[in-house]
Amino acid sequence: MRSNIAAAINAAHAGVEAAKREGARYAVECGRLLVEAKDTVPHGGWDAWLRLNTTVSPRTAQLYMRIARHVEGDPAKAQRVAGLTVREAATEAAGAPRSKAARKPLSPDDEASLAELNQIWARIGSHPEVKEMFAREIYRRGDITREQRDNIIKAAYRDPTIDAAGRRAAGQRLLEMMKRELPPGAMADLKSVGPALAHVTGEDLGIAIGDALEKRRAAGA
């Protein structure tokens, strides 16, 4: 009974993997048709034509067309790309090395450590302050860039129900409150948001405040 279940699981998983590998082939075909269609649409009307006639978003259409143009006129390249996932094909079409090919294989111990880290990360999902602390620590160690650190922190606190305009509006409300409540000169500590204050979000201000607190703690150490 167990062996039958295991075989069925393996067969289903193989089907998933095979389906992924079919993705790029269909992306090439869809991209080729999209290129043909776009040539018939008046300038400026492409996005509207897509919405009215297809289920493909403009962004996805752009991706498919880029992949199709990448293999156009090169049968060998088309055959190779047909064995990739859509993501891998898109990466190749962009001219960057595929991450799987570039990635150095991890040892079994490192793979186990990575899996454990992923589990820990999932468990602390409801505690964004822990993720922020982790991001700041690995940034201090030089393992990630400042931009990567900020992206991790923003993702930890971001409410998916609030759009970019809402985040900017919240940032402006917070900024006005800080100007009213903080002592004179305190705003000078928020140098990391600098001249972008007119477009700052609450997340940006939170990161800037954290940077200012870190600087003060370091100065007092």
PDB file of C-alpha atoms in Angstrom:
ATOM      1  CA  MET A   1       0.000   0.000   0.000  1.00  0.00           C
ATOM      2  CA  ARG A   2       2.766   2.438   0.984  1.00  0.00           C
ATOM      3  CA  SER A   3       4.820   1.629  -2.094  1.00  0.00           C
ATOM      4  CA  ASN A   4       1.775   2.234  -4.318  1.00  0.00           C
ATOM      5  CA  ILE A   5       1.154   5.625  -2.689  1.00  0.00           C
ATOM      6  CA  ALA A   6       4.822   6.555  -3.012  1.00  0.00           C
ATOM      7  CA  ALA A   7       4.811   5.605  -6.686  1.00  0.00           C
ATOM      8  CA  ALA A   8       1.693   7.695  -7.273  1.00  0.00           C
ATOM      9  CA  ILE A   9       3.255  10.662  -5.471  1.00  0.00           C
ATOM     10  CA  ASN A  10       6.430  10.376  -7.546  1.00  0.00           C
ATOM     11  CA  ALA A  11       4.422  10.085 -10.767  1.00  0.00           C
ATOM     12  CA  ALA A  12       2.356  13.169  -9.896  1.00  0.00           C
ATOM     13  CA  HIS A  13       5.474  15.129  -9.017  1.00  0.00           C
ATOM     14  CA  ALA A  14       7.095  14.094 -12.298  1.00  0.00           C
ATOM     15  CA  GLY A  15       3.999  15.380 -14.084  1.00  0.00           C
ATOM     16  CA  VAL A  16       4.343  18.768 -12.361  1.00  0.00           C
ATOM     17  CA  GLU A  17       7.991  19.019 -13.366  1.00  0.00           C
ATOM     18  CA  ALA A  18       7.202  18.009 -16.935  1.00  0.00           C
ATOM     19  CA  ALA A  19       4.467  20.636 -17.129  1.00  0.00           C
ATOM     20  CA  LYS A  20       6.923  23.303 -15.983  1.00  0.00           C
ATOM     21  CA  ARG A  21       9.273  22.297 -18.787  1.00  0.00           C
ATOM     22  CA  GLU A  22       6.469  22.688 -21.315  1.00  0.00           C
ATOM     23  CA  GLY A  23       5.933  26.294 -20.267  1.00  0.00           C
ATOM     24  CA  ALA A  24       8.670  27.935 -22.329  1.00  0.00           C
ATOM     25  CA  ARG A  25       7.592  26.130 -25.503  1.00  0.00           C
ATOM     26  CA  TYR A  26       4.091  27.567 -25.184  1.00  0.00           C
ATOM     27  CA  ALA A  27       5.530  30.974 -24.240  1.00  0.00           C
ATOM     28  CA  VAL A  28       7.517  31.046 -27.490  1.00  0.00           C
ATOM     29  CA  GLU A  29       4.440  30.186 -29.547  1.00  0.00           C
ATOM     30  CA  CYS A  30       2.271  32.712 -27.712  1.00  0.00           C
ATOM     31  CA  GLY A  31       4.973  35.358 -28.038  1.00  0.00           C
ATOM     32  CA  ARG A  32       5.257  34.772 -31.793  1.00  0.00           C
ATOM     33  CA  LEU A  33       1.491  35.226 -32.216  1.00  0.00           C
ATOM     34  CA  LEU A  34       1.517  38.316 -30.023  1.00  0.00           C
ATOM     35  CA  VAL A  35       4.250  39.895 -32.154  1.00  0.00           C
ATOM     36  CA  GLU A  36       2.135  39.245 -35.267  1.00  0.00           C
ATOM     37  CA  ALA A  37      -0.942  40.724 -33.611  1.00  0.00           C
ATOM     38  CA  LYS A  38       0.860  43.806 -32.336  1.00  0.00           C
ATOM     39  CA  ASP A  39       1.972  44.668 -35.881  1.00  0.00           C
ATOM     40  CA  THR A  40      -1.690  45.047 -36.842  1.00  0.00           C
ATOM     41  CA  VAL A  41      -2.706  47.261 -33.906  1.00  0.00           C
ATOM     42  CA  PRO A  42      -2.499  51.084 -34.249  1.00  0.00           C
ATOM     43  CA  HIS A  43       0.171  52.818 -32.162  1.00  0.00           C
ATOM     44  CA  GLY A  44      -0.946  53.336 -28.561  1.00  0.00           C
ATOM     45  CA  GLY A  45      -3.749  50.797 -28.705  1.00  0.00           C
ATOM     46  CA  TRP A  46      -1.880  47.622 -27.789  1.00  0.00           C
ATOM     47  CA  ASP A  47      -2.800  47.411 -24.103  1.00  0.00           C
ATOM     48  CA  ALA A  48      -6.462  48.048 -24.864  1.00  0.00           C
ATOM     49  CA  TRP A  49      -6.428  45.420 -27.613  1.00  0.00           C
ATOM     50  CA  LEU A  50      -4.971  42.852 -25.196  1.00  0.00           C
ATOM     51  CA  ARG A  51      -7.635  43.569 -22.567  1.00  0.00           C
ATOM     52  CA  LEU A  52     -10.476  43.347 -25.070  1.00  0.00           C
ATOM     53  CA  ASN A  53      -9.324  40.278 -26.996  1.00  0.00           C
ATOM     54  CA  THR A  54      -7.103  38.121 -24.761  1.00  0.00           C
ATOM     55  CA  THR A  55      -6.580  36.962 -21.187  1.00  0.00           C
ATOM     56  CA  VAL A  56      -2.889  37.950 -21.349  1.00  0.00           C
ATOM     57  CA  SER A  57      -1.768  40.977 -19.334  1.00  0.00           C
ATOM     58  CA  PRO A  58       0.464  43.586 -21.040  1.00  0.00           C
ATOM     59  CA  ARG A  59       3.355  42.638 -18.770  1.00  0.00           C
ATOM     60  CA  THR A  60       3.049  38.928 -19.558  1.00  0.00           C
ATOM     61  CA  ALA A  61       2.670  39.692 -23.258  1.00  0.00           C
ATOM     62  CA  GLN A  62       5.910  41.657 -23.157  1.00  0.00           C
ATOM     63  CA  LEU A  63       7.638  38.701 -21.493  1.00  0.00           C
ATOM     64  CA  TYR A  64       6.367  36.195 -24.072  1.00  0.00           C
ATOM     65  CA  MET A  65       7.340  38.434 -26.983  1.00  0.00           C
ATOM     66  CA  ARG A  66      10.835  38.906 -25.567  1.00  0.00           C
ATOM     67  CA  ILE A  67      11.305  35.139 -25.335  1.00  0.00           C
ATOM     68  CA  ALA A  68       9.957  34.645 -28.872  1.00  0.00           C
ATOM     69  CA  ARG A  69      12.280  37.296 -30.306  1.00  0.00           C
ATOM     70  CA  HIS A  70      15.201  35.717 -28.449  1.00  0.00           C
ATOM     71  CA  VAL A  71      14.838  32.408 -30.334  1.00  0.00           C
ATOM     72  CA  GLU A  72      13.607  33.817 -33.656  1.00  0.00           C
ATOM     73  CA  GLY A  73      15.568  32.444 -36.612  1.00  0.00           C
ATOM     74  CA  ASP A  74      17.717  30.159 -34.449  1.00  0.00           C
ATOM     75  CA  PRO A  75      16.348  26.566 -34.370  1.00  0.00           C
ATOM     76  CA  ALA A  76      19.071  25.368 -32.005  1.00  0.00           C
ATOM     77  CA  LYS A  77      18.306  28.129 -29.513  1.00  0.00           C
ATOM     78  CA  ALA A  78      14.568  27.474 -29.842  1.00  0.00           C
ATOM     79  CA  GLN A  79      15.092  23.786 -29.102  1.00  0.00           C
ATOM     80  CA  ARG A  80      17.182  24.570 -26.039  1.00  0.00           C
ATOM     81  CA  VAL A  81      14.747  27.143 -24.671  1.00  0.00           C
ATOM     82  CA  ALA A  82      11.852  24.705 -25.170  1.00  0.00           C
ATOM     83  CA  GLY A  83      13.383  22.592 -22.400  1.00  0.00           C
ATOM     84  CA  LEU A  84      13.393  25.442 -19.885  1.00  0.00           C
ATOM     85  CA  THR A  85      10.777  26.851 -17.556  1.00  0.00           C
ATOM     86  CA  VAL A  86       9.284  30.209 -18.501  1.00  0.00           C
ATOM     87  CA  ARG A  87      11.353  31.911 -15.796  1.00  0.00           C
ATOM     88  CA  GLU A  88      14.585  30.346 -17.035  1.00  0.00           C
ATOM     89  CA  ALA A  89      13.761  31.246 -20.637  1.00  0.00           C
ATOM     90  CA  ALA A  90      13.017  34.827 -19.621  1.00  0.00           C
ATOM     91  CA  THR A  91      16.336  35.068 -17.796  1.00  0.00           C
ATOM     92  CA  GLU A  92      18.202  33.742 -20.822  1.00  0.00           C
ATOM     93  CA  ALA A  93      16.355  36.127 -23.125  1.00  0.00           C
ATOM     94  CA  ALA A  94      17.419  39.012 -20.879  1.00  0.00           C
ATOM     95  CA  GLY A  95      21.038  38.023 -21.432  1.00  0.00           C
ATOM     96  CA  ALA A  96      21.788  37.066 -17.820  1.00  0.00           C
ATOM     97  CA  PRO A  97      23.177  33.686 -16.719  1.00  0.00           C
ATOM     98  CA  ARG A  98      20.516  31.313 -15.420  1.00  0.00           C
ATOM     99  CA  SER A  99      20.558  31.163 -11.666  1.00  0.00           C
ATOM    100  CA  LYS A 100      20.406  27.376 -11.546  1.00  0.00           C
ATOM    101  CA  ALA A 101      23.411  27.055 -13.821  1.00  0.00           C
ATOM    102  CA  ALA A 102      25.361  29.690 -11.888  1.00  0.00           C
ATOM    103  CA  ARG A 103      24.478  28.461  -8.428  1.00  0.00           C
ATOM    104  CA  LYS A 104      27.091  26.354  -6.710  1.00  0.00           C
ATOM    105  CA  PRO A 105      25.480  23.130  -5.434  1.00  0.00           C
ATOM    106  CA  LEU A 106      25.022  23.118  -1.674  1.00  0.00           C
ATOM    107  CA  SER A 107      26.271  20.313   0.509  1.00  0.00           C
ATOM    108  CA  PRO A 108      23.622  18.129   2.196  1.00  0.00           C
ATOM    109  CA  ASP A 109      24.352  19.913   5.499  1.00  0.00           C
ATOM    110  CA  ASP A 110      23.934  23.349   3.895  1.00  0.00           C
ATOM    111  CA  GLU A 111      20.708  22.249   2.197  1.00  0.00           C
ATOM    112  CA  ALA A 112      19.388  21.092   5.572  1.00  0.00           C
ATOM    113  CA  SER A 113      20.397  24.407   7.160  1.00  0.00           C
ATOM    114  CA  LEU A 114      18.679  26.334   4.382  1.00  0.00           C
ATOM    115  CA  ALA A 115      15.496  24.289   4.824  1.00  0.00           C
ATOM    116  CA  GLU A 116      15.574  24.940   8.573  1.00  0.00           C
ATOM    117  CA  LEU A 117      16.067  28.667   7.965  1.00  0.00           C
ATOM    118  CA  ASN A 118      13.069  28.711   5.616  1.00  0.00           C
ATOM    119  CA  GLN A 119      10.943  27.048   8.300  1.00  0.00           C
ATOM    120  CA  ILE A 120      12.065  29.596  10.888  1.00  0.00           C
ATOM    121  CA  TRP A 121      11.344  32.439   8.461  1.00  0.00           C
ATOM    122  CA  ALA A 122       7.832  31.112   7.877  1.00  0.00           C
ATOM    123  CA  ARG A 123       7.181  30.792  11.618  1.00  0.00           C
ATOM    124  CA  ILE A 124       8.154  34.401  12.335  1.00  0.00           C
ATOM    125  CA  GLY A 125       5.848  35.695   9.599  1.00  0.00           C
ATOM    126  CA  SER A 126       3.632  37.393  12.190  1.00  0.00           C
ATOM    127  CA  HIS A 127       6.638  39.136  13.802  1.00  0.00           C
ATOM    128  CA  PRO A 128       8.005  41.599  11.231  1.00  0.00           C
ATOM    129  CA  GLU A 129      10.257  43.221  13.824  1.00  0.00           C
ATOM    130  CA  VAL A 130      12.257  39.969  14.005  1.00  0.00           C
ATOM    131  CA  LYS A 131      12.679  39.970  10.228  1.00  0.00           C
ATOM    132  CA  GLU A 132      13.836  43.576  10.379  1.00  0.00           C
ATOM    133  CA  MET A 133      16.382  42.723  13.058  1.00  0.00           C
ATOM    134  CA  PHE A 134      17.624  39.794  10.942  1.00  0.00           C
ATOM    135  CA  ALA A 135      17.900  41.970   7.797  1.00  0.00           C
ATOM    136  CA  ARG A 136      19.832  44.667   9.657  1.00  0.00           C
ATOM    137  CA  GLU A 137      22.224  42.098  11.115  1.00  0.00           C
ATOM    138  CA  ILE A 138      23.109  40.415   7.824  1.00  0.00           C
ATOM    139  CA  TYR A 139      23.504  43.879   6.250  1.00  0.00           C
ATOM    140  CA  ARG A 140      25.977  44.835   8.984  1.00  0.00           C
ATOM    141  CA  ARG A 141      27.889  41.636   8.232  1.00  0.00           C
ATOM    142  CA  GLY A 142      28.099  42.625   4.572  1.00  0.00           C
ATOM    143  CA  ASP A 143      26.049  39.662   3.299  1.00  0.00           C
ATOM    144  CA  ILE A 144      23.481  41.836   1.469  1.00  0.00           C
ATOM    145  CA  THR A 145      23.315  45.317  -0.020  1.00  0.00           C
ATOM    146  CA  ARG A 146      21.469  48.221   1.564  1.00  0.00           C
ATOM    147  CA  GLU A 147      18.781  47.982  -1.115  1.00  0.00           C
ATOM    148  CA  GLN A 148      18.279  44.275  -0.369  1.00  0.00           C
ATOM    149  CA  ARG A 149      18.082  45.037   3.345  1.00  0.00           C
ATOM    150  CA  ASP A 150      15.446  47.713   2.785  1.00  0.00           C
ATOM    151  CA  ASN A 151      13.417  45.441   0.497  1.00  0.00           C
ATOM    152  CA  ILE A 152      13.368  42.701   3.152  1.00  0.00           C
ATOM    153  CA  ILE A 153      12.228  45.165   5.821  1.00  0.00           C
ATOM    154  CA  LYS A 154       9.534  46.670   3.590  1.00  0.00           C
ATOM    155  CA  ALA A 155       8.224  43.229   2.646  1.00  0.00           C
ATOM    156  CA  ALA A 156       8.073  42.239   6.330  1.00  0.00           C
ATOM    157  CA  TYR A 157       5.842  45.179   7.271  1.00  0.00           C
ATOM    158  CA  ARG A 158       3.915  45.693   4.029  1.00  0.00           C
ATOM    159  CA  ASP A 159       0.146  45.311   4.089  1.00  0.00           C
ATOM    160  CA  PRO A 160      -0.844  43.749   0.745  1.00  0.00           C
ATOM    161  CA  THR A 161      -4.276  45.402   0.940  1.00  0.00           C
ATOM    162  CA  ILE A 162      -2.744  48.897   0.664  1.00  0.00           C
ATOM    163  CA  ASP A 163      -1.534  50.108  -2.725  1.00  0.00           C
ATOM    164  CA  ALA A 164       1.434  52.391  -3.464  1.00  0.00           C
ATOM    165  CA  ALA A 165      -0.692  55.549  -3.311  1.00  0.00           C
ATOM    166  CA  GLY A 166      -2.058  54.504   0.064  1.00  0.00           C
ATOM    167  CA  ARG A 167       1.445  53.854   1.396  1.00  0.00           C
ATOM    168  CA  ARG A 168       2.595  57.299   0.238  1.00  0.00           C
ATOM    169  CA  ALA A 169      -0.440  58.921   1.855  1.00  0.00           C
ATOM    170  CA  ALA A 170       0.267  57.101   5.119  1.00  0.00           C
ATOM    171  CA  GLY A 171       3.892  58.207   4.910  1.00  0.00           C
ATOM    172  CA  GLN A 172       2.864  61.853   4.534  1.00  0.00           C
ATOM    173  CA  ARG A 173       0.514  61.605   7.533  1.00  0.00           C
ATOM    174  CA  LEU A 174       3.280  60.092   9.633  1.00  0.00           C
ATOM    175  CA  LEU A 175       5.731  62.718   8.422  1.00  0.00           C
ATOM    176  CA  GLU A 176       3.403  65.564   9.416  1.00  0.00           C
ATOM    177  CA  MET A 177       2.881  64.018  12.851  1.00  0.00           C
ATOM    178  CA  MET A 178       6.641  63.686  13.349  1.00  0.00           C
ATOM    179  CA  LYS A 179       7.174  67.328  12.391  1.00  0.00           C
ATOM    180  CA  ARG A 180       4.607  68.354  14.994  1.00  0.00           C
ATOM    181  CA  GLU A 181       5.695  66.068  17.816  1.00  0.00           C
ATOM    182  CA  LEU A 182       9.465  65.677  17.507  1.00  0.00           C
ATOM    183  CA  PRO A 183      11.829  68.242  19.012  1.00  0.00           C
ATOM    184  CA  PRO A 184      13.523  70.759  16.694  1.00  0.00           C
ATOM    185  CA  GLY A 185      16.391  69.224  14.736  1.00  0.00           C
ATOM    186  CA  ALA A 186      15.221  65.644  15.172  1.00  0.00           C
ATOM    187  CA  MET A 187      14.196  65.405  11.538  1.00  0.00           C
ATOM    188  CA  ALA A 188      17.822  65.945  10.560  1.00  0.00           C
ATOM    189  CA  ASP A 189      18.500  62.378  11.684  1.00  0.00           C
ATOM    190  CA  LEU A 190      16.361  61.024   8.866  1.00  0.00           C
ATOM    191  CA  LYS A 191      19.042  61.573   6.230  1.00  0.00           C
ATOM    192  CA  SER A 192      18.389  58.266   4.495  1.00  0.00           C
ATOM    193  CA  VAL A 193      15.068  59.539   3.096  1.00  0.00           C
ATOM    194  CA  GLY A 194      16.600  62.930   2.284  1.00  0.00           C
ATOM    195  CA  PRO A 195      15.073  64.911  -0.580  1.00  0.00           C
ATOM    196  CA  ALA A 196      12.503  62.171  -1.251  1.00  0.00           C
ATOM    197  CA  LEU A 197      10.340  63.303   1.678  1.00  0.00           C
ATOM    198  CA  ALA A 198       7.593  64.427  -0.683  1.00  0.00           C
ATOM    199  CA  HIS A 199       7.143  60.842  -1.874  1.00  0.00           C
ATOM    200  CA  VAL A 200       8.177  58.935   1.241  1.00  0.00           C
ATOM    201  CA  THR A 201       6.102  55.999   2.489  1.00  0.00           C
ATOM    202  CA  GLY A 202       5.568  54.918   6.059  1.00  0.00           C
ATOM    203  CA  GLU A 203       7.935  52.022   5.378  1.00  0.00           C
ATOM    204  CA  ASP A 204      10.674  54.427   4.242  1.00  0.00           C
ATOM    205  CA  LEU A 205      10.249  56.488   7.399  1.00  0.00           C
ATOM    206  CA  GLY A 206      10.336  53.362   9.550  1.00  0.00           C
ATOM    207  CA  ILE A 207      13.628  52.292   7.996  1.00  0.00           C
ATOM    208  CA  ALA A 208      15.075  55.810   8.378  1.00  0.00           C
ATOM    209  CA  ILE A 209      14.061  55.895  12.043  1.00  0.00           C
ATOM    210  CA  GLY A 210      15.684  52.507  12.568  1.00  0.00           C
ATOM    211  CA  ASP A 211      18.881  53.770  10.921  1.00  0.00           C
ATOM    212  CA  ALA A 212      18.905  56.823  13.166  1.00  0.00           C
ATOM    213  CA  LEU A 213      18.438  54.681  16.289  1.00  0.00           C
ATOM    214  CA  GLU A 214      21.240  52.350  15.182  1.00  0.00           C
ATOM    215  CA  LYS A 215      23.541  55.325  14.675  1.00  0.00           C
ATOM    216  CA  ARG A 216      22.762  56.694  18.128  1.00  0.00           C
ATOM    217  CA  ARG A 217      23.297  53.309  19.770  1.00  0.00           C
ATOM    218  CA  ALA A 218      26.639  52.935  17.982  1.00  0.00           C
ATOM    219  CA  ALA A 219      27.708  56.412  19.074  1.00  0.00           C
ATOM    220  CA  GLY A 220      26.836  55.650  22.684  1.00  0.00           C
ATOM    221  CA  ALA A 221      28.578  52.243  22.731  1.00  0.00           C
TER     222      ALA A 221
END
